[in-house]
CSV table of C-alpha atoms and ligand atoms in Angstrom, one decimal:
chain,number,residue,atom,x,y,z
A,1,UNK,CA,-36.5,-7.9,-39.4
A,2,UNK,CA,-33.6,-7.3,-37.1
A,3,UNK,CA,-32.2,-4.0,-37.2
A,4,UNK,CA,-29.4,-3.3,-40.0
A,5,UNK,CA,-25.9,-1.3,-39.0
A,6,UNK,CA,-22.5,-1.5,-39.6
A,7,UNK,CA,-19.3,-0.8,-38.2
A,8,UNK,CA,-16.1,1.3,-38.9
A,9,UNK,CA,-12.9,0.2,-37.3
A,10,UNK,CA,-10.0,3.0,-37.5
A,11,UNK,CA,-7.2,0.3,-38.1
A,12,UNK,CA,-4.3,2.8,-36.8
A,13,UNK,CA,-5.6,1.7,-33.2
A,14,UNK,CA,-6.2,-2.0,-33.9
A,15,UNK,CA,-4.2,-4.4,-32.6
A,16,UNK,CA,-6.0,-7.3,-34.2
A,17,UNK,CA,-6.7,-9.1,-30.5
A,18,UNK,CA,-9.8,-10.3,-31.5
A,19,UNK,CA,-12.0,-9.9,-28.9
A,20,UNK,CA,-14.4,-8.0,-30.9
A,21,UNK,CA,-14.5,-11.1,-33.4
A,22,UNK,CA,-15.3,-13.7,-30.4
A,23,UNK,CA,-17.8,-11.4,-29.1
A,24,UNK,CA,-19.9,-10.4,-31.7
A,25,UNK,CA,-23.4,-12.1,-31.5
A,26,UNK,CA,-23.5,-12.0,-35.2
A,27,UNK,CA,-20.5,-13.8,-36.3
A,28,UNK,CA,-20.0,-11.0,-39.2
A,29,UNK,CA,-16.5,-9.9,-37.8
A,30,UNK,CA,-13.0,-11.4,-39.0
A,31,UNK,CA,-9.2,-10.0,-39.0
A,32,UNK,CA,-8.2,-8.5,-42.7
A,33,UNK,CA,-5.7,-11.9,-43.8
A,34,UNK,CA,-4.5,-9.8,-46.7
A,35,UNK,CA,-3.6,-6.3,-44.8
A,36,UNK,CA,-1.7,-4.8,-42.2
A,37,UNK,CA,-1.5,-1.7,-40.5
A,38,UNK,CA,1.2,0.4,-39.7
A,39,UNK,CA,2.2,-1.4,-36.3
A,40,UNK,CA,1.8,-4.6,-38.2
A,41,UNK,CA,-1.3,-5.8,-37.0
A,42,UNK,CA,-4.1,-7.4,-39.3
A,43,UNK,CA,-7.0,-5.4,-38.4
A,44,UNK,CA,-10.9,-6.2,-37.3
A,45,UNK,CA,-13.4,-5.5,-40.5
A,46,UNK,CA,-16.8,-6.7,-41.2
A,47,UNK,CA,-16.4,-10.0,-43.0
A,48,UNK,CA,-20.2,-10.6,-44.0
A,49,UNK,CA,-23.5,-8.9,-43.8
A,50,UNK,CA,-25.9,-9.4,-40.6
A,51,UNK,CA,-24.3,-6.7,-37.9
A,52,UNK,CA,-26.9,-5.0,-36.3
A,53,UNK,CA,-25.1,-2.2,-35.0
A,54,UNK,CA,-25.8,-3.8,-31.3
A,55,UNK,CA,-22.7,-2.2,-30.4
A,56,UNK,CA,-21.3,-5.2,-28.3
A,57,UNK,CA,-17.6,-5.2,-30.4
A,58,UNK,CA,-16.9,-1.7,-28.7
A,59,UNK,CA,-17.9,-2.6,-25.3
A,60,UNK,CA,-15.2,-5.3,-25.6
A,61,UNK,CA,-12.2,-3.3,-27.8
A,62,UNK,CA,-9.6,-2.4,-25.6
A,63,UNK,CA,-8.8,0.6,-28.4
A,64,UNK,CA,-11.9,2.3,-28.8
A,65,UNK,CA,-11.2,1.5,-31.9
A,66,UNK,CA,-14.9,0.9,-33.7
A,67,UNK,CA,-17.9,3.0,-34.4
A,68,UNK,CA,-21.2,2.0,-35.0
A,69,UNK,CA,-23.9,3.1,-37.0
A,70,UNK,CA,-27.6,1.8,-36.6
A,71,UNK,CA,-30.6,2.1,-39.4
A,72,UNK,CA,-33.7,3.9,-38.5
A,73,UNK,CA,-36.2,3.5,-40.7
A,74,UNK,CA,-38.7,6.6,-41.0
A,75,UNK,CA,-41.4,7.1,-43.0
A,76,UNK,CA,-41.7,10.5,-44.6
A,77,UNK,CA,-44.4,12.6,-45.4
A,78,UNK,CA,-43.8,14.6,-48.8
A,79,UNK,CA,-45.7,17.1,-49.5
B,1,UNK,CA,-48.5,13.3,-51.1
B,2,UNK,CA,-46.9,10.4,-51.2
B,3,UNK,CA,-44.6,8.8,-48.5
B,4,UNK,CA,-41.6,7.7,-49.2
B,5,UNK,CA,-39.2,5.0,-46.6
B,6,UNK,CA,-35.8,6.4,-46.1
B,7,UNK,CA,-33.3,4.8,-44.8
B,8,UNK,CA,-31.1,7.2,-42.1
B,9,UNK,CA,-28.6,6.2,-39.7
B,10,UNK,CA,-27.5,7.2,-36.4
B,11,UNK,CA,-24.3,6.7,-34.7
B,12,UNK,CA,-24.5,3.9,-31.6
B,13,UNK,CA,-21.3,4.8,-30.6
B,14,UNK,CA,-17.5,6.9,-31.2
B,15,UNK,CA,-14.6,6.9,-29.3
B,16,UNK,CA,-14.5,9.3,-26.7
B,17,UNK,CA,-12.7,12.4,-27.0
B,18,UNK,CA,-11.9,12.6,-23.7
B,19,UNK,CA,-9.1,9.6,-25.0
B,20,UNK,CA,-6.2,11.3,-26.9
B,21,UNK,CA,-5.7,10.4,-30.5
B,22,UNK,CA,-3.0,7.9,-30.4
B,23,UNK,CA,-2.1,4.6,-30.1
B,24,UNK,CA,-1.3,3.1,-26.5
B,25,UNK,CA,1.8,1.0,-25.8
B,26,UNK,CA,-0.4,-2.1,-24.3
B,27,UNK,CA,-0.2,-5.2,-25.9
B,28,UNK,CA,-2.8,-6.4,-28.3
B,29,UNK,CA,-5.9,-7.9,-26.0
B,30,UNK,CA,-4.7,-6.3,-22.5
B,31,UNK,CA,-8.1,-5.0,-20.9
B,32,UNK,CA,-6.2,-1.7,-19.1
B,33,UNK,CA,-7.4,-0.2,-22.6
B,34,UNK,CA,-10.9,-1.0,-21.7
B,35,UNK,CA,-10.2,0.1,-18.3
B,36,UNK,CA,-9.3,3.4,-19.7
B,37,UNK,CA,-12.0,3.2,-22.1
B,38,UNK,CA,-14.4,3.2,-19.7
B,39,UNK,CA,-12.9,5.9,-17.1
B,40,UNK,CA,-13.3,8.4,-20.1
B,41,UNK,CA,-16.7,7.7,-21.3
B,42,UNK,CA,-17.6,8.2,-17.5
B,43,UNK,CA,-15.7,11.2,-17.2
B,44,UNK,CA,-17.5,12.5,-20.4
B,45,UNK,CA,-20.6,11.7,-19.7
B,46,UNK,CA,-20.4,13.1,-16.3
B,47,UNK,CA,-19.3,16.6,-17.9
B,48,UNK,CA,-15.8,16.6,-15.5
B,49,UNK,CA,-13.1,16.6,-18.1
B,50,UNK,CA,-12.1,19.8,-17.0
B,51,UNK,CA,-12.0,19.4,-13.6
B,52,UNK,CA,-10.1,15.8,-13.0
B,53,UNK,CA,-6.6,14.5,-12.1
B,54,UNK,CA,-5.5,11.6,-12.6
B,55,UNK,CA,-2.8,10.3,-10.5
B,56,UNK,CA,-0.6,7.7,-12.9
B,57,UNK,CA,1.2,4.6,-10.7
B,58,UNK,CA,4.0,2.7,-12.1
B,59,UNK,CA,2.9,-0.4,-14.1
B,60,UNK,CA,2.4,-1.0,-17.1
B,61,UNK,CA,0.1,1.7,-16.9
B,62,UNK,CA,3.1,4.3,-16.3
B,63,UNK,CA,2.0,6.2,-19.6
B,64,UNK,CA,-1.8,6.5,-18.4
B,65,UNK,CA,-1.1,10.3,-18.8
B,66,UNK,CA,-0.3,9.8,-22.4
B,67,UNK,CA,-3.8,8.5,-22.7
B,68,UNK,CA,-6.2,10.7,-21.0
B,69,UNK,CA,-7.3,14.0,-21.9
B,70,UNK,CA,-7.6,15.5,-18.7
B,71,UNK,CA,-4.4,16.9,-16.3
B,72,UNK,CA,-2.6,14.2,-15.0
B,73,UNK,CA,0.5,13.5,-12.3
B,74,UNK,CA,2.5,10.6,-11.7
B,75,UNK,CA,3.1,8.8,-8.3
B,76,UNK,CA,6.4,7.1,-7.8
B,77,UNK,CA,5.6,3.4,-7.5
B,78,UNK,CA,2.8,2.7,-4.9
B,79,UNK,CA,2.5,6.5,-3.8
B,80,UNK,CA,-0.5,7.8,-5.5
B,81,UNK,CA,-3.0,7.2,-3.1
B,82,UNK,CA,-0.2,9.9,-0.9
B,83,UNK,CA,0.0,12.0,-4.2
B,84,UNK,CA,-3.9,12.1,-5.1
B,85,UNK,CA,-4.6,13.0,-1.0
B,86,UNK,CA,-1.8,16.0,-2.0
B,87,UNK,CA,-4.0,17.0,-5.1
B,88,UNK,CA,-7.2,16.9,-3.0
B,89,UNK,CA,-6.7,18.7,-0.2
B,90,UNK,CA,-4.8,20.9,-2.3
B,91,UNK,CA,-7.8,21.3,-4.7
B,92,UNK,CA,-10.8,19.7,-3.4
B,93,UNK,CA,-12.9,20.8,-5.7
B,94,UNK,CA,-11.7,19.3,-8.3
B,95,UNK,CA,-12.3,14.9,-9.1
B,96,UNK,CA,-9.4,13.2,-8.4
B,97,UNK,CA,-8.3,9.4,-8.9
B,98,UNK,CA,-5.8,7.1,-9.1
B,99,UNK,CA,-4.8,4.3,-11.6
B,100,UNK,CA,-3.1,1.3,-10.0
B,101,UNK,CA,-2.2,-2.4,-10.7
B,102,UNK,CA,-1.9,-4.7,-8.2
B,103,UNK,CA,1.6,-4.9,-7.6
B,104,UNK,CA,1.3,-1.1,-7.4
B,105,UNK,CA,-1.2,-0.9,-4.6
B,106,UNK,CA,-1.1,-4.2,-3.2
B,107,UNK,CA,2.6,-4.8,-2.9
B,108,UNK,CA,4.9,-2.3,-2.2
B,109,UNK,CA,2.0,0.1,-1.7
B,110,UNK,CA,0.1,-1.4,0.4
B,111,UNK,CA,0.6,0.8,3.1
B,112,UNK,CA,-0.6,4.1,1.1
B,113,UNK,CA,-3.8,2.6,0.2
B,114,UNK,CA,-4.8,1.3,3.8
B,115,UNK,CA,-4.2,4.7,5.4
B,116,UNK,CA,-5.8,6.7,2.5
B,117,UNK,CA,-8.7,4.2,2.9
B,118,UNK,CA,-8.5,4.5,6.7
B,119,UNK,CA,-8.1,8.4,6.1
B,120,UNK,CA,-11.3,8.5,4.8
B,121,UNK,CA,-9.3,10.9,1.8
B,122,UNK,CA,-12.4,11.9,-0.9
B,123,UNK,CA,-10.4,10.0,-3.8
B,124,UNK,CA,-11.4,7.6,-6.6
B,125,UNK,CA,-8.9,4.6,-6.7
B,126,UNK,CA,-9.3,2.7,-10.2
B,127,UNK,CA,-7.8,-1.1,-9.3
B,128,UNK,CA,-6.5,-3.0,-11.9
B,129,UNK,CA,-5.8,-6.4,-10.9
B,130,UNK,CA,-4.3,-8.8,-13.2
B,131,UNK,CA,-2.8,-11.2,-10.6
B,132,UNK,CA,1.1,-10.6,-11.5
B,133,UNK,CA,3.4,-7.9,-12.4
B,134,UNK,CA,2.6,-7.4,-15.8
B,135,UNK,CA,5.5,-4.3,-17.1
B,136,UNK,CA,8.4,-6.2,-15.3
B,137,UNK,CA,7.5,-9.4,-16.1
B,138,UNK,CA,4.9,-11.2,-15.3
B,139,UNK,CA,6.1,-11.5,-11.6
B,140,UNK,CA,4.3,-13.2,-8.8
B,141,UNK,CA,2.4,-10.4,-7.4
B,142,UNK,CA,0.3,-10.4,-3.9
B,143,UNK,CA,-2.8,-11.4,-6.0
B,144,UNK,CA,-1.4,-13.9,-8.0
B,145,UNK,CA,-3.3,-17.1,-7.3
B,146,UNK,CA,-2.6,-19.6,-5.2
B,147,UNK,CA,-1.0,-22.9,-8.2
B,148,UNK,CA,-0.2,-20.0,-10.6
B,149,UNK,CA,2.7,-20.0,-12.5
B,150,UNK,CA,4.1,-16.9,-12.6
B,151,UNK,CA,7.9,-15.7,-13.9
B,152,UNK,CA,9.2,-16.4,-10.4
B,153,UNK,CA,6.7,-18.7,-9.0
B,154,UNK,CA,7.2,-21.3,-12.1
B,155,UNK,CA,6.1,-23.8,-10.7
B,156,UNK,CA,3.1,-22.5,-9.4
B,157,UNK,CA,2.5,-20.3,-6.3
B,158,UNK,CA,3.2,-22.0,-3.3
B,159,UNK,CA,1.1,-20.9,-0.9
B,160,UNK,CA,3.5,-22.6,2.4
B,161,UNK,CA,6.6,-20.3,1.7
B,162,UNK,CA,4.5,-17.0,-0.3
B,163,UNK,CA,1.5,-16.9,1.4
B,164,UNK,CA,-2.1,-16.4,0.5
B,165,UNK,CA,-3.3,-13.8,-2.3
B,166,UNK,CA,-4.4,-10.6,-0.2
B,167,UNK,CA,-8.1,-9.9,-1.3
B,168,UNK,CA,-7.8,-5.9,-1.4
B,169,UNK,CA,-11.3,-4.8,-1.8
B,170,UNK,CA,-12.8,-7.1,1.3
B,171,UNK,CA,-10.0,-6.0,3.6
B,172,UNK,CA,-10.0,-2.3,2.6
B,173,UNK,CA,-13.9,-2.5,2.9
B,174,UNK,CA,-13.7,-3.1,6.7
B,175,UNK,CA,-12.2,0.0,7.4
B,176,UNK,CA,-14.6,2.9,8.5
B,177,UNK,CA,-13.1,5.5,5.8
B,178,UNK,CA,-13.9,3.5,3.0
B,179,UNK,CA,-17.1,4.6,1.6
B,180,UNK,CA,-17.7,3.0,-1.7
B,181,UNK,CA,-15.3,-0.6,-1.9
B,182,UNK,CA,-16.9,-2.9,-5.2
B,183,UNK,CA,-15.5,-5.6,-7.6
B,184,UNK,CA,-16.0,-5.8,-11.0
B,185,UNK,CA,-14.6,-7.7,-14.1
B,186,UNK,CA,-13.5,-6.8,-17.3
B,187,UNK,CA,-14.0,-10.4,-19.1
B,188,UNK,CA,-17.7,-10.1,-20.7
B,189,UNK,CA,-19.6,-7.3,-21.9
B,190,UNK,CA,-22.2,-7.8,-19.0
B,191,UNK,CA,-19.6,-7.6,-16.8
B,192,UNK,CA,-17.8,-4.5,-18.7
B,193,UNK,CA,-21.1,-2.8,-18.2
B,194,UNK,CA,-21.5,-3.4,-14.7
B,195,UNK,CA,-17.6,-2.3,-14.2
B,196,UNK,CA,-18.9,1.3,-16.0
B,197,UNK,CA,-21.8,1.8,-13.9
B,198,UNK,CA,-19.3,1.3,-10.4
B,199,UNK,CA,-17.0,3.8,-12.0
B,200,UNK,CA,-20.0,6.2,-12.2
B,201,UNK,CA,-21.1,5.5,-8.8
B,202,UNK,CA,-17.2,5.7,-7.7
B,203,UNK,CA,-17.5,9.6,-8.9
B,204,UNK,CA,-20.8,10.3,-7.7
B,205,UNK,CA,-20.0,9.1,-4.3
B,206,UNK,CA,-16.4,11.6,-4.3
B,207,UNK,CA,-18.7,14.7,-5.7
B,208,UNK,CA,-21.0,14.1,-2.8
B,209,UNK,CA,-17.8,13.9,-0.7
B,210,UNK,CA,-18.8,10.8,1.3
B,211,UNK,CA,-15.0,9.9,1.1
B,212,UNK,CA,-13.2,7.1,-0.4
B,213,UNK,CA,-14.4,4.8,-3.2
B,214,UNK,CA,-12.7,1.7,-5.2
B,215,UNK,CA,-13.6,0.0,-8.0
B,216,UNK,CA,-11.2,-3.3,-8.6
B,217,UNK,CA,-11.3,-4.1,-11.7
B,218,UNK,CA,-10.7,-7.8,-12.7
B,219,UNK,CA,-8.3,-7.7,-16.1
B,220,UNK,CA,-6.2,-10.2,-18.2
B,221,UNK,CA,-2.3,-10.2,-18.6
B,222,UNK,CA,-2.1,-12.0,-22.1
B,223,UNK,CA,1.3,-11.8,-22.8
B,224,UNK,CA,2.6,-12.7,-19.5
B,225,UNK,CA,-0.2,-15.0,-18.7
B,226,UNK,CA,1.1,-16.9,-22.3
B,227,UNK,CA,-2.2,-16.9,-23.6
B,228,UNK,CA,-4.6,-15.6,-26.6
B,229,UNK,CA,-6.5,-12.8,-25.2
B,230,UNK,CA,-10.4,-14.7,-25.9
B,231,UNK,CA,-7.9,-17.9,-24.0
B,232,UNK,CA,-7.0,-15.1,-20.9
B,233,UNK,CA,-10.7,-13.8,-20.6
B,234,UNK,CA,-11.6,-17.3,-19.9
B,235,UNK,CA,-8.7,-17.8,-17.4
B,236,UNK,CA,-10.4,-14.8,-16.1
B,237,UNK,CA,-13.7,-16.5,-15.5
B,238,UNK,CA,-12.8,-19.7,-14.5
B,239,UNK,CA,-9.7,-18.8,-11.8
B,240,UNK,CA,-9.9,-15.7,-11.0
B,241,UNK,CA,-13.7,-14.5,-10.3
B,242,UNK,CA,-13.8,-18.2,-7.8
B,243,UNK,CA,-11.1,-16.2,-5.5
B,244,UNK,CA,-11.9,-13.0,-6.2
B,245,UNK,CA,-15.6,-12.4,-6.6
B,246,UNK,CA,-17.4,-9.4,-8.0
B,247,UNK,CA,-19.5,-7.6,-5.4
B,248,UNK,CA,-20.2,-4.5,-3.0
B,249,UNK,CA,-18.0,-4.9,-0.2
B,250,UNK,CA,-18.6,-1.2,1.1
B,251,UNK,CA,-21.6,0.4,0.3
B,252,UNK,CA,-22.1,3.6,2.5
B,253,UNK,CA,-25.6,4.2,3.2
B,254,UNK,CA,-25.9,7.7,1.1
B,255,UNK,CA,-24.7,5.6,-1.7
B,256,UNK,CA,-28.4,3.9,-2.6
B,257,UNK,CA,-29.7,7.4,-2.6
B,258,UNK,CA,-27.7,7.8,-5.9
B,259,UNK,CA,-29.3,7.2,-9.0
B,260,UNK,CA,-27.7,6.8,-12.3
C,301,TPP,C1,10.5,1.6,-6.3
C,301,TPP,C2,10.4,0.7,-7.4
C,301,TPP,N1,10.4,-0.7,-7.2
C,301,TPP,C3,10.2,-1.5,-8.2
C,301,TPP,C4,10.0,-1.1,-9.4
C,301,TPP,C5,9.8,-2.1,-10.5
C,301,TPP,N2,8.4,-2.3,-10.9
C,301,TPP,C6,7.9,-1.6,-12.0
C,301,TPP,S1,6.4,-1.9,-12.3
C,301,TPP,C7,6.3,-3.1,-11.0
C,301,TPP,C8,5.1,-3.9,-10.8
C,301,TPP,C9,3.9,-3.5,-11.6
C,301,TPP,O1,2.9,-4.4,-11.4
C,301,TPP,P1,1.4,-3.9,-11.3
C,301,TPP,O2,1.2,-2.8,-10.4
C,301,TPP,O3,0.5,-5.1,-11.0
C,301,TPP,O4,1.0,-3.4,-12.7
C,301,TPP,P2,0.8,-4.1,-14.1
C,301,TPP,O5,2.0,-3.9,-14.9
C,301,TPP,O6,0.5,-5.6,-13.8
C,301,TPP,O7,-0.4,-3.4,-14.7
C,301,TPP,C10,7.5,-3.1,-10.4
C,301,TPP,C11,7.8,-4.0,-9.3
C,301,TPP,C12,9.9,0.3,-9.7
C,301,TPP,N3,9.6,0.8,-10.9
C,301,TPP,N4,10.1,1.1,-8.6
C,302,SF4,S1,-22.3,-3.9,-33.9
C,302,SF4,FE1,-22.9,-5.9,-33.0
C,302,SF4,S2,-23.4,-7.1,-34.8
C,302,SF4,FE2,-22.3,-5.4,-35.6
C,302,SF4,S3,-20.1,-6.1,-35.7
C,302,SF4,FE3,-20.4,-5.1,-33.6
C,302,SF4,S4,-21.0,-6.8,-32.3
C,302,SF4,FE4,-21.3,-7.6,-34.4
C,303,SF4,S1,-11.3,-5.5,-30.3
C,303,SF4,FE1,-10.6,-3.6,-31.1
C,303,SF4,S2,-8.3,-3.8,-31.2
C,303,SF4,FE2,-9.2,-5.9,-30.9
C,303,SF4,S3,-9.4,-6.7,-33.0
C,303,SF4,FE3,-11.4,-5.7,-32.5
C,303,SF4,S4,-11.2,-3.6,-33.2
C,303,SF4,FE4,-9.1,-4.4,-33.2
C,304,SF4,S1,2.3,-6.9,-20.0
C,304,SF4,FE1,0.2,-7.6,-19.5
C,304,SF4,S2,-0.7,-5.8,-18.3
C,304,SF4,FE2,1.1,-5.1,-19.4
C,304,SF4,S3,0.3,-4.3,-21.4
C,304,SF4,FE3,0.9,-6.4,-21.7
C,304,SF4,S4,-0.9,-7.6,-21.4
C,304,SF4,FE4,-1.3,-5.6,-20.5
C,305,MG,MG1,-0.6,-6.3,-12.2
């Protein structure tokens, strides 16, 4: 199973360029059609499941706009 | 005792803090915010926020002091490789650099940049080159290519009356002051990677004092080069990396010692 993340884009620094979108491996990034922000721009969000929080969309975002999160899955002892 | 699977997360990556909170005037696409991006994670990482300067240029990165969180001058256009061998010899114990485009430090200051190089000055030049004058413009610039349409080269640079693009890093590399002369490019991850790793190196190699360093930095011009961003990027690859390819120019021989 490939490892499951997400991202978080902070839409006041997103100018909606779209690089992050052309370079995701994953395909599962897309502008927001419906919603602007508050310089007008139509912001990056996740668009479908599949990111694996490889972390390639903030190599490429020219606003250090997104964060990324990664699942780690631990087994637990409970005792 | 039973064991149960639970799911945590842990954060690949956050913007630096070492990048102020607010939004930057570049246009949507334009890879000076990656260029910046990088130069604070470095910075960050390296533990020297509170021991750099930066020395702005004038560009359209005129506001770079706006951006960073560390103390920050600005040259008058061209200048800063003067200003930035001020600020070091001044304070040499702190990490100095410069942030230039290439009509800053190829064009009309040309002159600063050979003799700081020559100078062997312990600086950190950050080259942006994006082949015109992007703030005024989109100007032909002394690295614009040659057949590229530019604001005042429309119909292509003629290469009989302008000349031939100057390629900064090779010529800057011959001189025996320059101690650390490389080319990256800002148009794939891979490459963006590659582009952190030199600015590292860039650092290291002032700490150690082995004198100057420059990292070019290959970067698109959407709005002036009338194109999407993802379009510009493969401008990039396909015209720009031919005439200007990435590589080590001037590597001094301390340099390998330096592991990162
Ligand atoms: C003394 C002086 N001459 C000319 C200008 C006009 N000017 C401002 S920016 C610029 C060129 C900037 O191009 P570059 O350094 O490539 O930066 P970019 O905007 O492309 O990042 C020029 C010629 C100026 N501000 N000051
Ligand atoms: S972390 Fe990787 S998979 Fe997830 S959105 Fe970013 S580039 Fe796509
Ligand atoms: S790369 Fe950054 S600024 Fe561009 S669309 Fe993606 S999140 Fe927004
Ligand atoms: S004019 Fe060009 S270099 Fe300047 S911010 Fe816009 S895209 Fe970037
Ligand atoms: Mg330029």
């Amino acid at each position: 199973m490939p490892p499951k993340g997400r991202i978080e884009v902070d839409e006041k620094y997103c100018k909606g360029c779209e690089l992050c979108v052309d370079a995701c491996p994953q395909d599962v990034l897309g502008l927001a059609a419906e919603r602007i922000n508050a310089k007008g721009y139509h912001p990056a969000e996740l668009i479908e499941a599949g990111c694996t929080g490889c972390g390639i969309c903030t190599i490429v975002c020219p606003e250090a706009a997104i964060t990324v999160y990664r699942e780690v899955t631990k087994a637990q002892g409970n005792q | 005792m039973n064991t149960l699977e639970q799911d945590l997360e842990k954060l690949v990556y956050e913007r630096p803090d070492t990048l102020v909170e607010t939004t930057t005037h570049y246009c949507p696409g334009c890879t000076h915010g990656v260029a910046h991006r990088l130069i604070a994670e470095v910075i960050e990482e390296m533990g020297l926020r509170d021991r750099t300067i930066g020395v702005a240029s004038v560009g359209c990165s005129v506001f770079a002091y706006n951006y960073f969180d560390f103390d920050f001058v600005q040259a008058p256009h061209g200048r800063a490789p003067a200003m930035a061998t001020g600020v070091k010899r001044t304070l040499p114990d702190r990490v100095v650099l410069t942030y230039q485009g290439d009509g800053d430090l190829a064009s009309i200051g040309m002159g600063e940049i050979v003799h700081a190089a020559a100078r062997g000055e312990n600086i950190t030049v950050v080259f942006l080159n994006n082949a015109n004058y992007g703030m005024t413009g989109g100007q032909m610039a002394p690295t614009t290519l040659p057949g590229q349409k530019t604001s005042t080269s429309p119909s292509g640079r003629d290469v009989e009356t302008a000349g031939f693009p100057i390629r900064a890093s090779e010529m800057l590399s011959t001189l025996d002051g320059s101690s650390y002369v490389v080319r990256r490019s800002l148009h794939d991850p891979k490459s963006i990677r590659l582009a952190k790793k030199a600015l590292r190196t860039a650092f290291e190699v002032q700490i150690r004092g082995l004198g100057f360093s420059m990292v070019e930095l290959l970067s698109i011009c959407p709005t002036n080069w009338g194109m999407t961003p993802v379009d510009s990027l493969h401008w990039l690859e396909s015209n720009m990396l031919p005439y200007y390819p990435v590589g080590d120019y001037k590597i001094n021989p301390i340099v390998a010692e330096i592991k990162i």
